[in-house]
Amino acid sequence: MLNLAECLTYKENTLEEVIGFTRKAISLAQTIRTDQAPLADAYQDLSVFYSMYGEEAHVLQAAKASYNLRVTYDVSAHLALAQAYCQADSLRQAKALISQTPRACYEEYGGLIYSLSRQIAFSQNDINNVYAYADSAEAYLIKKNSANMASKDKYYTLMLQKEVARAKDNEANRQQVTLTIVISLFLIVLISLGCALLYQKAKLAENERIRNLSQIQWKDKQLASIRQYLIKKVDISKKVNTLKTKKPRAFAFSDDDWLELEAFVNSTDNDFIERLRSEFPKLTTKDIRFLMLIRIKVPASTIAALYSIEEKSVRQKLFLIKTKLGLEGADISAKTFIENY
């Protein structure tokens, strides 16, 4: 059932069928009284399917069900639930779960843990922690890489010792042992050079981060300013229109206003508009302007006022644009993709 549901995700407009087959799989798993693992796995698949279709609220429900059904602690289910909270913008719960992850699990899951922490910091515009968690992830990778190199170094050292001992027992193998020693020393030198290059790369990355920090902070301040400007402009316009007509009226945003905003965002945010037009030619001008508002994190209520639609229609519009972005079937929402593009 679950395999069939997964196959259907590669077709268009199959949400109801996919969820239907997954629900049937859950019903079958519920008949297994001796083991809850199949039921927990079925709910985990349900969470993944909902994520593919951008149903963040349902993603969280399914991830909770899978997590609660685990008889023993499962760090992957634990972090999957934290990721679901991130997608649902429940950042406090996500941070709480991450903080509860045992330190012993960092050895294997440190990269994912720091990546989720960075995502939360990015959503909260906490630039300092974004870089801190990015540095932690990088340090984790360097540590793991260094451990691998140390293991190889130990292996070649042991191999060298064995070859020397064998040479003492068999003088006839002396030339072979000498050759092995030379190769081992050569490999040790290569490993040492690799460590030095890795350190140099990390140092260069740190210098680059320091150089770019002021530029990123300036960009974020500029985008925050234009976001607050739009929010205030829409609010004031709505109030004025209400006083004039005794009822709310759609907020008018002229083409000149749009062009001015596009020019500002394009120059401030690394040619965001031009990159969208070049990489996704199926996007219309209206689509690009809508995604521009998502990019600068304008609230859904303000976007709804600009387009004279309900707030829930903003999410529906994002879902429709997902195909034009080439994200059909991808395990990422259009909102998350644009915010990190």
XYZ file of C-alpha atoms in Angstrom, residues 258 261-263 265-266 272-273 276 287-298 338:
22
model
C 5.766 47.420 -8.209
C 9.927 47.614 -5.274
C 11.377 45.180 -7.832
C 14.372 47.432 -8.441
C 14.800 44.024 -3.994
C 16.849 43.137 -7.074
C 16.773 37.957 -6.872
C 14.285 39.015 -9.570
C 14.024 33.974 -10.904
C 4.061 35.243 -10.006
C 7.444 36.921 -9.593
C 5.936 39.878 -7.745
C 4.077 37.511 -5.435
C 7.276 35.526 -4.725
C 9.119 38.799 -4.135
C 6.752 39.531 -1.228
C 7.349 36.019 0.131
C 11.109 36.567 -0.190
C 11.111 39.696 1.962
C 8.787 37.934 4.453
C 5.790 40.212 4.155
C 11.946 30.972 -2.024
